[in-house]
CSV table of C-alpha atoms in Angstrom, one decimal:
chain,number,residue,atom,x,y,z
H,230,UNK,CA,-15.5,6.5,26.6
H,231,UNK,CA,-13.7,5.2,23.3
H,232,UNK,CA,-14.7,2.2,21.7
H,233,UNK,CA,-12.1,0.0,21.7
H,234,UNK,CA,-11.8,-2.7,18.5
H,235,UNK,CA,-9.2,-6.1,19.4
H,236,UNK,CA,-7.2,-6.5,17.4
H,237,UNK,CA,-5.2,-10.1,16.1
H,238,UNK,CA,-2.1,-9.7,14.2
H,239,UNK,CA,-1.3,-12.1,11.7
H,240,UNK,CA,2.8,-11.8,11.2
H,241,UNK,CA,5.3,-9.5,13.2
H,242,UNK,CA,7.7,-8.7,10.8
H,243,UNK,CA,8.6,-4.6,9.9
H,244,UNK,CA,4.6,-4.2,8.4
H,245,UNK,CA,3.8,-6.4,11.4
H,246,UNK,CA,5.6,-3.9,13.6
H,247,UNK,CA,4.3,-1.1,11.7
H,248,UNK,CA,0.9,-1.5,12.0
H,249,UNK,CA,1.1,-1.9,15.8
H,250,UNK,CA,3.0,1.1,16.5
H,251,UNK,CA,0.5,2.9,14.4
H,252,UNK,CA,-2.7,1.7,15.9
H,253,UNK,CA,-0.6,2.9,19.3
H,254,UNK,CA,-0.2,6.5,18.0
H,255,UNK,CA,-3.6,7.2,17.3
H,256,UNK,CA,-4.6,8.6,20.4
H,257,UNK,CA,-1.6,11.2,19.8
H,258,UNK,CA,-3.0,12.2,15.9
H,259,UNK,CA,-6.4,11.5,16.3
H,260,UNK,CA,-7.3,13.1,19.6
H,261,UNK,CA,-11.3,12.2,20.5
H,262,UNK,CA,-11.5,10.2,18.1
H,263,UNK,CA,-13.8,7.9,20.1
H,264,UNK,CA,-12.0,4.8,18.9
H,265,UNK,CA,-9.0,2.6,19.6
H,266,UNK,CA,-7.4,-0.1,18.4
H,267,UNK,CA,-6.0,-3.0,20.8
H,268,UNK,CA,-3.6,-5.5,19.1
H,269,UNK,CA,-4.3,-8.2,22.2
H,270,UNK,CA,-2.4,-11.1,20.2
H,271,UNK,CA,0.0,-12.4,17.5
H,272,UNK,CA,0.5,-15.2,15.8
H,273,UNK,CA,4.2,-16.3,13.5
H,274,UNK,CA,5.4,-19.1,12.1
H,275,UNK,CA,7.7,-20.3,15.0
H,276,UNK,CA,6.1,-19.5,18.5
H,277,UNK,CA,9.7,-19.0,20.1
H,278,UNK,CA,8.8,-15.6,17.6
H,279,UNK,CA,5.2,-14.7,18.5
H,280,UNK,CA,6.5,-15.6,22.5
H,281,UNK,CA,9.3,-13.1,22.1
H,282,UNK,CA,6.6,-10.4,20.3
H,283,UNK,CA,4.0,-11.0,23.2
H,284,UNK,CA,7.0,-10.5,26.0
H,285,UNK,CA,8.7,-7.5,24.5
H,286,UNK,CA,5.1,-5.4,23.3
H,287,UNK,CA,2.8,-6.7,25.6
H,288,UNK,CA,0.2,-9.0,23.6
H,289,UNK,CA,-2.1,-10.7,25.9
H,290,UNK,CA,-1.0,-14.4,24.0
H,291,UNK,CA,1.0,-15.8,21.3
H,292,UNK,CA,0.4,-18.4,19.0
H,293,UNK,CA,1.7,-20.1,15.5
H,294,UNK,CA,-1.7,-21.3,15.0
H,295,UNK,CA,-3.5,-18.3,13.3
H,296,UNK,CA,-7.1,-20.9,13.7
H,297,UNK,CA,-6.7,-19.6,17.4
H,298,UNK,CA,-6.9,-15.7,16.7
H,299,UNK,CA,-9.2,-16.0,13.5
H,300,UNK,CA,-12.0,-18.0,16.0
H,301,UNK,CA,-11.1,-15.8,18.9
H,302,UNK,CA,-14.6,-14.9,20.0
H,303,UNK,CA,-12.6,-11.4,21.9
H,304,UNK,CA,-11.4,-10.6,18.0
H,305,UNK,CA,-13.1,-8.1,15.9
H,306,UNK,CA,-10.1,-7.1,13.6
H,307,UNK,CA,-7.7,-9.7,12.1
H,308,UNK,CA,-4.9,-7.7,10.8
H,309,UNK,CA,-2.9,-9.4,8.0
H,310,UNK,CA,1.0,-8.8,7.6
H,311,UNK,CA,1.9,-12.4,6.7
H,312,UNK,CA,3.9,-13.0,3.0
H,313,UNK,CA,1.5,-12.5,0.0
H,314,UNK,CA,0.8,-16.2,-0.5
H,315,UNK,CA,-0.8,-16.6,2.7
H,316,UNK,CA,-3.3,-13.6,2.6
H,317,UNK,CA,-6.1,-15.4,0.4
H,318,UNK,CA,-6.7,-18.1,2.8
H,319,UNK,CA,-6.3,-16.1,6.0
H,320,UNK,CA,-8.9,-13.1,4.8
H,321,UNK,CA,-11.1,-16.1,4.0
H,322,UNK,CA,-11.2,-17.8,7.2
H,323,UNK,CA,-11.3,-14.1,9.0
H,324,UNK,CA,-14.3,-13.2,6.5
H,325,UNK,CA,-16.1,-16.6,7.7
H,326,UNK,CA,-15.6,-16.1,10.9
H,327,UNK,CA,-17.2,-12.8,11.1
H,328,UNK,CA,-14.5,-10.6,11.6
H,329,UNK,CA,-13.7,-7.1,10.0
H,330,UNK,CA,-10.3,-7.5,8.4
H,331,UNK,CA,-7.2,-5.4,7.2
H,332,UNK,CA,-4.8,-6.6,4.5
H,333,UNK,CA,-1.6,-5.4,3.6
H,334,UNK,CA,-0.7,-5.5,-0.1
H,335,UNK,CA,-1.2,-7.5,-2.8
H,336,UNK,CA,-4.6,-8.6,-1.7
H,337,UNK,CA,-3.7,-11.9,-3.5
H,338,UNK,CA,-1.4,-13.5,-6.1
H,339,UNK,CA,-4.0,-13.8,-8.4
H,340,UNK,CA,-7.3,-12.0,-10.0
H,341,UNK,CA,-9.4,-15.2,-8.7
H,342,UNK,CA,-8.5,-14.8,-5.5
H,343,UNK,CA,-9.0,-10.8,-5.3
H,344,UNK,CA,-11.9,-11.4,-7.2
H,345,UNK,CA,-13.4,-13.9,-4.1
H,346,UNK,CA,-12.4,-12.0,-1.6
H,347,UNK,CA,-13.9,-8.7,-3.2
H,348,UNK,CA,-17.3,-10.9,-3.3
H,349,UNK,CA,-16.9,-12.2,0.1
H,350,UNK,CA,-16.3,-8.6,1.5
H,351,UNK,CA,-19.2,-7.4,0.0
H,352,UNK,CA,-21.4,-9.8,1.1
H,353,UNK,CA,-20.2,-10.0,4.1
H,354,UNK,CA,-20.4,-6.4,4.6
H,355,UNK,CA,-24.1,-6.2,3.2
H,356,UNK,CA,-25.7,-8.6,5.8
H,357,UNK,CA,-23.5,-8.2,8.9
H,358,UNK,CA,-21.7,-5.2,8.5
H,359,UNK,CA,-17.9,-6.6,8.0
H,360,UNK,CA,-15.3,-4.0,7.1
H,361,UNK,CA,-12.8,-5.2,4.7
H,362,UNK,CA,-9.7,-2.9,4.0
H,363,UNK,CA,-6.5,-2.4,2.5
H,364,UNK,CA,-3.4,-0.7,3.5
H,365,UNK,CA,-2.4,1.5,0.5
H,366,UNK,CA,-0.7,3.2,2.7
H,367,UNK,CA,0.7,6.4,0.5
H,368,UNK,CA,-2.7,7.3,0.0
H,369,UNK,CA,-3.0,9.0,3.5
H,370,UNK,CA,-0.2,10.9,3.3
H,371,UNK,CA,-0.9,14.9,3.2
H,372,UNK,CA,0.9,16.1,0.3
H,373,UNK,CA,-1.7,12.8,-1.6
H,374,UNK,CA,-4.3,14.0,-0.3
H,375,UNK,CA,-3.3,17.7,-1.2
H,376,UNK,CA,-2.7,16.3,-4.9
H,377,UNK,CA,-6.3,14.6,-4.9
H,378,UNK,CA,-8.1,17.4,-4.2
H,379,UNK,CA,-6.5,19.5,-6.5
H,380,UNK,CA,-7.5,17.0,-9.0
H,381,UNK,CA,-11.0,16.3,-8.2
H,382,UNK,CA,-11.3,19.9,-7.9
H,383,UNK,CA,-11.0,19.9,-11.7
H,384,UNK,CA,-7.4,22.1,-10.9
H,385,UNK,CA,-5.4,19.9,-13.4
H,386,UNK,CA,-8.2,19.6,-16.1
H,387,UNK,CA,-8.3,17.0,-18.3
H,388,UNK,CA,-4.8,14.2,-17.5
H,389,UNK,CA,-3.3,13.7,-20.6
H,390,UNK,CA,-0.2,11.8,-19.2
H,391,UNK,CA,1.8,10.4,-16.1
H,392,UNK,CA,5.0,8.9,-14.9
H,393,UNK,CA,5.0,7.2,-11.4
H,394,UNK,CA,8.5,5.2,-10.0
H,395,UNK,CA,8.7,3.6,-7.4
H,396,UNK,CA,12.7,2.2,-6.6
H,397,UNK,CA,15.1,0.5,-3.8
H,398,UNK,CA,18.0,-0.6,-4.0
H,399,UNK,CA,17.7,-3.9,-2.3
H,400,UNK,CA,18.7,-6.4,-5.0
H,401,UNK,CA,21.9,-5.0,-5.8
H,402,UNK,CA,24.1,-7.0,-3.5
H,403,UNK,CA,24.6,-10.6,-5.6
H,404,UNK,CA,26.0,-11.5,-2.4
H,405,UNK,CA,22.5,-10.6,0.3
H,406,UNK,CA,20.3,-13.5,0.9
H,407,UNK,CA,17.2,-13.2,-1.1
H,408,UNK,CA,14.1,-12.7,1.5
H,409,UNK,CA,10.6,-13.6,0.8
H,410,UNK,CA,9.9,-11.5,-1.2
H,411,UNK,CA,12.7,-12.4,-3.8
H,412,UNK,CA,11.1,-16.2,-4.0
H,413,UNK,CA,8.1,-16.5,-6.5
H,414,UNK,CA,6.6,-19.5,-4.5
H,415,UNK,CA,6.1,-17.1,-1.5
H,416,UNK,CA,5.2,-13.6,-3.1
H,417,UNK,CA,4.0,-14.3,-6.6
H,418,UNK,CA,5.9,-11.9,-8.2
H,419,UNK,CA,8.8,-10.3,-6.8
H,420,UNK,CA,9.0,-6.1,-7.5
H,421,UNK,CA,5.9,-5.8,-9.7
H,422,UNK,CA,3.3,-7.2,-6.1
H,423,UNK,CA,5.4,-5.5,-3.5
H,424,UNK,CA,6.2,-1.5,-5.1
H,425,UNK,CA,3.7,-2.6,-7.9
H,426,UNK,CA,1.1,-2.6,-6.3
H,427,UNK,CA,1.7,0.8,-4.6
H,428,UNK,CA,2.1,2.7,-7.7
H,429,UNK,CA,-0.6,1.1,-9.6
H,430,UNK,CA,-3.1,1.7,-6.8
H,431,UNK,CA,-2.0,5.6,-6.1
H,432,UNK,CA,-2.4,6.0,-10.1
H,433,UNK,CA,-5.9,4.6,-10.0
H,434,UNK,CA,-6.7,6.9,-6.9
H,435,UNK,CA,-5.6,10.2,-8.6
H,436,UNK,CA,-5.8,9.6,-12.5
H,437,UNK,CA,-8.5,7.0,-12.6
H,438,UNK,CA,-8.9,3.1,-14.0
H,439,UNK,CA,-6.4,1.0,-15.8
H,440,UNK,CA,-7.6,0.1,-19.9
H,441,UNK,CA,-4.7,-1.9,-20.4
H,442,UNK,CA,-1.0,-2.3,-19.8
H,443,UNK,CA,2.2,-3.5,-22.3
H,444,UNK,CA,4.6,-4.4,-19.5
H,445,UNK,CA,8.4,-5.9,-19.4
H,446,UNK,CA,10.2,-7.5,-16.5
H,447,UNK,CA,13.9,-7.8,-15.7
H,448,UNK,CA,16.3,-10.1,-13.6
H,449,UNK,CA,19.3,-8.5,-13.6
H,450,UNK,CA,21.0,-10.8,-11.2
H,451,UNK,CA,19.9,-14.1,-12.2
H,452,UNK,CA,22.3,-15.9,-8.6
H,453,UNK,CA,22.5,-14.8,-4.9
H,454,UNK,CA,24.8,-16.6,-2.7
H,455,UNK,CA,22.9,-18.3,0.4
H,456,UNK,CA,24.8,-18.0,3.4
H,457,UNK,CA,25.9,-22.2,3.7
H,458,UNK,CA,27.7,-21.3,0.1
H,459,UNK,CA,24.6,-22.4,-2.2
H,460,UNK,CA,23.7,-20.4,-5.1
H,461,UNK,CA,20.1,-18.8,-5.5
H,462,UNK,CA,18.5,-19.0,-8.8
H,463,UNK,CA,16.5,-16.1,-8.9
H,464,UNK,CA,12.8,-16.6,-10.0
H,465,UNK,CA,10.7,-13.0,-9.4
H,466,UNK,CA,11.6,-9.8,-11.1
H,467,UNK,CA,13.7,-7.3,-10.0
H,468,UNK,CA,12.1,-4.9,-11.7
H,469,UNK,CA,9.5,-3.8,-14.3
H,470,UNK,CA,8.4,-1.3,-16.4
H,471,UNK,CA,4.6,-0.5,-17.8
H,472,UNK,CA,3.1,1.4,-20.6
H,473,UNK,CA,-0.5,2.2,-19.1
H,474,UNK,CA,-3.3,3.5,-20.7
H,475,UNK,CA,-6.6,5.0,-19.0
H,476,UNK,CA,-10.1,4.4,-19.4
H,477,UNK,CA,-10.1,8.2,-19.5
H,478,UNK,CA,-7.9,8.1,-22.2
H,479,UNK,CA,-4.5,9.1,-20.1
H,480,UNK,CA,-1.0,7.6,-21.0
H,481,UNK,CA,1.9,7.4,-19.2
H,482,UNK,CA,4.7,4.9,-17.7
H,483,UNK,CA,4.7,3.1,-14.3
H,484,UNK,CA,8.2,1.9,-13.4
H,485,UNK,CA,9.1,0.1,-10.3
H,486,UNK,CA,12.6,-1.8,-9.2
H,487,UNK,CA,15.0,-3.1,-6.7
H,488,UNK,CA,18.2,-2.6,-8.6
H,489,UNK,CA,18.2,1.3,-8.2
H,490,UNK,CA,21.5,2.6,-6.8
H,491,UNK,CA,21.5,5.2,-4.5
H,492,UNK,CA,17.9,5.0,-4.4
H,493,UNK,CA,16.1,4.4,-0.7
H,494,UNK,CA,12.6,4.9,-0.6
H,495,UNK,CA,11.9,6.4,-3.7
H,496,UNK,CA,8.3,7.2,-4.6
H,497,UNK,CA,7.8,9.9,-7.0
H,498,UNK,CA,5.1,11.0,-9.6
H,499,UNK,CA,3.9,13.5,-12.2
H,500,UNK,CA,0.8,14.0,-13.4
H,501,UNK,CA,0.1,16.1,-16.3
H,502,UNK,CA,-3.3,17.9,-17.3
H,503,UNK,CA,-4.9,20.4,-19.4
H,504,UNK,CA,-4.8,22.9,-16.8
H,505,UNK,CA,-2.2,22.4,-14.6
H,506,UNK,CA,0.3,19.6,-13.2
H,507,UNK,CA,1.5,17.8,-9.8
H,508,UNK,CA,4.8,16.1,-8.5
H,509,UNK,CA,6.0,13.9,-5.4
H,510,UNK,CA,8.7,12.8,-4.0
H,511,UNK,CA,8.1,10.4,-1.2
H,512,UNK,CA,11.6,11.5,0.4
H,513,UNK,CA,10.3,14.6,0.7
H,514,UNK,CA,7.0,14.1,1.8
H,515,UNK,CA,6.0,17.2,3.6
H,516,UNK,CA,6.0,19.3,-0.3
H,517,UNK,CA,3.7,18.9,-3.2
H,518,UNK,CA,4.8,20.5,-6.6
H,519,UNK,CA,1.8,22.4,-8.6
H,520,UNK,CA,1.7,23.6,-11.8
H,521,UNK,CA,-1.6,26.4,-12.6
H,522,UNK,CA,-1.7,27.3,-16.3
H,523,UNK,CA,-4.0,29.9,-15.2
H,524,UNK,CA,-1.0,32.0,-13.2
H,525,UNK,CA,-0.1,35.1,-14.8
H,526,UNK,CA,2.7,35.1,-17.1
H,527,UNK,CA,4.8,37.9,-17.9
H,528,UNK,CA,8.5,39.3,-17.7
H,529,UNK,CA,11.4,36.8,-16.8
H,530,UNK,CA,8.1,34.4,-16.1
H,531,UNK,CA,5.4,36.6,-14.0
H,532,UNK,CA,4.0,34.3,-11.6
H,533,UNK,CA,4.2,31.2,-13.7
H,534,UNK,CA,6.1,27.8,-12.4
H,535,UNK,CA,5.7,25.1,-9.9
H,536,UNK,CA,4.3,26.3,-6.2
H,537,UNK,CA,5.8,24.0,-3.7
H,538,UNK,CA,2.4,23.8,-1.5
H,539,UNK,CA,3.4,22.8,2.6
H,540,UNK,CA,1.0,20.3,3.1
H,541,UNK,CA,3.4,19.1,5.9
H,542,UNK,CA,1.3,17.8,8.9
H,543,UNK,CA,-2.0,20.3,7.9
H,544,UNK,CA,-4.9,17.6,8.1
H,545,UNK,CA,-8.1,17.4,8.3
H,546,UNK,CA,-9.6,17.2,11.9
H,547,UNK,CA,-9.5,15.5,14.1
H,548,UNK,CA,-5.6,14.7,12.5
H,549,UNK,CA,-3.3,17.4,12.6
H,550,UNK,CA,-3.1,18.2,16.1
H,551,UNK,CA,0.1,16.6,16.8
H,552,UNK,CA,2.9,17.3,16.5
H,553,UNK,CA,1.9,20.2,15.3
H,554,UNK,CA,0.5,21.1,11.8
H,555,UNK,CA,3.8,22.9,10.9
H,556,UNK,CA,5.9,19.7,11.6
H,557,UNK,CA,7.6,17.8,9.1
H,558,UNK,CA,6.0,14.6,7.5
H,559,UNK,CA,7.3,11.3,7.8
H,560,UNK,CA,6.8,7.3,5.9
H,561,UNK,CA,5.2,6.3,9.0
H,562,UNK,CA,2.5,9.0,9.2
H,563,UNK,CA,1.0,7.4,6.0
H,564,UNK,CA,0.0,4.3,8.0
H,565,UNK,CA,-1.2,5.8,10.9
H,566,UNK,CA,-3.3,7.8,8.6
H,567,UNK,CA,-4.1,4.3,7.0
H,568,UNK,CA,-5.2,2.6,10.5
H,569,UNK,CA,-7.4,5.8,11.2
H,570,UNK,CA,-9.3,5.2,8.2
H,571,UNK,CA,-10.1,2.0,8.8
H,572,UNK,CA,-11.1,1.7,12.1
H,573,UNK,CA,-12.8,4.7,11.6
H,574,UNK,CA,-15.0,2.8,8.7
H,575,UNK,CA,-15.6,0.3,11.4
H,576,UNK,CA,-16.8,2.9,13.9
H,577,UNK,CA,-19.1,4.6,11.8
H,578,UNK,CA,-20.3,1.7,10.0
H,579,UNK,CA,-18.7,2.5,6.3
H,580,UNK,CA,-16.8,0.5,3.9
H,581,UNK,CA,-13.3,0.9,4.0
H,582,UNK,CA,-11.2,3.2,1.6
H,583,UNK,CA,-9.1,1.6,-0.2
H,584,UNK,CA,-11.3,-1.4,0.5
H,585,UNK,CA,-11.1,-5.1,-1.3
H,586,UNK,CA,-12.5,-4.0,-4.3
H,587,UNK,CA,-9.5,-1.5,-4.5
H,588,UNK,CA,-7.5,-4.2,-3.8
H,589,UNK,CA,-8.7,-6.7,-6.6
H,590,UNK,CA,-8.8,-3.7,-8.8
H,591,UNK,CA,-4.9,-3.3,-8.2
H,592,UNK,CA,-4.7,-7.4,-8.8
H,593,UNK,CA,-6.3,-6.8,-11.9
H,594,UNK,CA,-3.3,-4.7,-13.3
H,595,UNK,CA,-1.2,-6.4,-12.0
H,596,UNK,CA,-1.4,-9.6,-13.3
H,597,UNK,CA,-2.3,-8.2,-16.7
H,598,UNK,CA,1.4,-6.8,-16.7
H,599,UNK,CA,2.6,-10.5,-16.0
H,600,UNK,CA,1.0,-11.6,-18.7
H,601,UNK,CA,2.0,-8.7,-21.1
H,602,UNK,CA,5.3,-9.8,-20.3
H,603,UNK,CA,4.9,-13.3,-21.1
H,604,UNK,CA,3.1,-12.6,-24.2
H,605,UNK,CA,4.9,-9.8,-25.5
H,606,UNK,CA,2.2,-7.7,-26.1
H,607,UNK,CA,-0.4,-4.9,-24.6
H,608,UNK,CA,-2.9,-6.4,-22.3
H,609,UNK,CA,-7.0,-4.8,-22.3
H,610,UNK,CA,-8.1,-5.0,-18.9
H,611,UNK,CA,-11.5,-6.1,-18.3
């Protein structure tokens, strides 16, 4: 019989959503697995929310009181999705209350908070066993995991340079209503926390650890119109743009913005080594591009050029199974591939990867870009 971890959801909104449909799927991807995961409640803002979540996907109770999930004795997982602010005081309170917990990203708004909460998880984790994890979410998907084994695999050589992107098109439209996410006060920073941190935490996954960062940040539509005629002064970047170097000595540019046109979800990198070199495209995630220097060269090229390697859905068992491991990848099989991970930490007792630390690592860069950009000049990270 599968164990079965309850979980309580903090925020229904599309992460909210997302998380739930992926803990949902696993029995489909990650057949005898001996886990599951069992979101039993939810808790929003308003409850006439949470009620209308608990009617239409079947949560045992709803609150707007997340004190009643976080001491909910049933609980073992609280499952943050709420806006950045909120996540510091909520993984405290979960951490406190004994419970393993799962944050979506940024960890924080700040280094002292990430830097608390990577403490707490530790500790916590030490003397009772409390998993603490992050949902980096691109990291589980198979064309990522294709690129970090080529690279730990030494396939690449030394990395001598990079370029990640990461860009919408969401903040185009003068005329949308900013979200959340658009309002400092709520998120911290606008496109530097939420594709930011993304980016930043893939390149410290495949190239290795930040040295420092010489960062700029644009508004390019400084008003949006609010629906009862009022004008929105806008107060988190749109975008931003990094010059990083590694501790291994790496350069490279990390870019990330919500004034992209005709961009959708648009994740791409390159990485380029001594030996060899990678690239992604997030919409097309079922290809990874790789480079050997080794291939033989000859007439009109011999076998030399980029090899468009399938990953599509070959993982690792006990994932891969379904659909099928020829079938076609999609954004959402990165988070189910996210929730297996961690509950699979739980089950056999591991730390999660990414865990907290990986997430104040990310915090780290993050806000050393914010202040490059205030102080007009490179940042060392410490």
């Amino acid at each position: 019989m599968s164990k079965e971890y309850k979980i309580g959801l903090l925020g229904f909104g599309s992460m909210g959503k997302t998380h739930l449909f992926s803990a949902t799927s696993l029995p489909f991807y990650y057949s005898g697995c001996g886990f599951e995961g069992k979101y039993v409640s939810v808790c929003t803002s308003r409850i006439e929310s949470a009620e209308k979540a608990k009617e239409q996907f079947g949560f045992l109770y709803a609150t707007d009181n997340e004190d009643d999930i976080i001491n909910d004795p049933d609980i073992d997982i609280i499952d943050i999705c709420t806006p950045n602010i909120y996540h510091f005081e909520s993984a405290k309170k979960a951490i406190a209350a004994g419970k393993h917990v799962l944050c979506e990203k940024p960890l924080a708004i700040n280094v002292a908070q990430a830097d608390e909460l990577d403490r707490l998880s530790a500790k916590a984790y030490e003397k009772n066993g409390q998993v603490c994890g992050m949902v980096f979410n691109n990291r589980h998907l198979s064309a990522v995991k294709r690129a970090k084994l080529l690279i730990d695999g030494g396939r690449l050589g030394r990395i001598l340079s990079f370029d990640f992107k990461y860009l919408h098109n969401s903040c185009i439209d003068p005329e949308r209503t900013p979200g959340w996410k658009q309002d400092a006060d709520v998120c911290g920073a606008g496109t530097l926390f939420d594709l930011g941190a993304h980016v930043v935490d893939l390149c410290r996954y495949l190239c290795g650890d930040f040295y420092s960062v010489y960062s700029k940040e644009q508004i390019a539509f400084p008003e949006h119109r609010l629906p009862d005629g009022g004008v929105w002064k806008t107060n988190a970047d749109e975008a931003a743009y990094m010059i990083a170097t590694l501790r291994c000595g790496a350069m490279g540019t990390i870019s990330v913005g919500k004034i992209n046109i005709g961009e959708n979800d648009g994740l791409t990198f390159s990485i380029y080594g001594t030996e060899g070199a990678i690239k992604f495209d997030l919409m097309e995630p079922d290809w990874l591009y790789f480079y050997d220097s080794h291939a033989e060269s000859g007439s009109y090229g011999g076998s030399r050029g980029f090899t468009k390697i399938e990953c599509v859905g070959r993982y690792e068992a006990p994932g891969g199974s379904f659909p099928s491991p020829k079938a076609p990848n999609g954004w959402l099989r990165g988070h189910i591939g996210s929730m297996y991970a961690f509950l699979n930490a739980i089950n056999c007792g591991e730390q999660a990867s990414p865990s907290f630390k990986d997430g104040a690592e990310v915090q780290k860069v993050l806000d050393a870009a914010r202040l490059s950009h205030i102080e007009g000049k490179e940042i060392i990270i410490e």
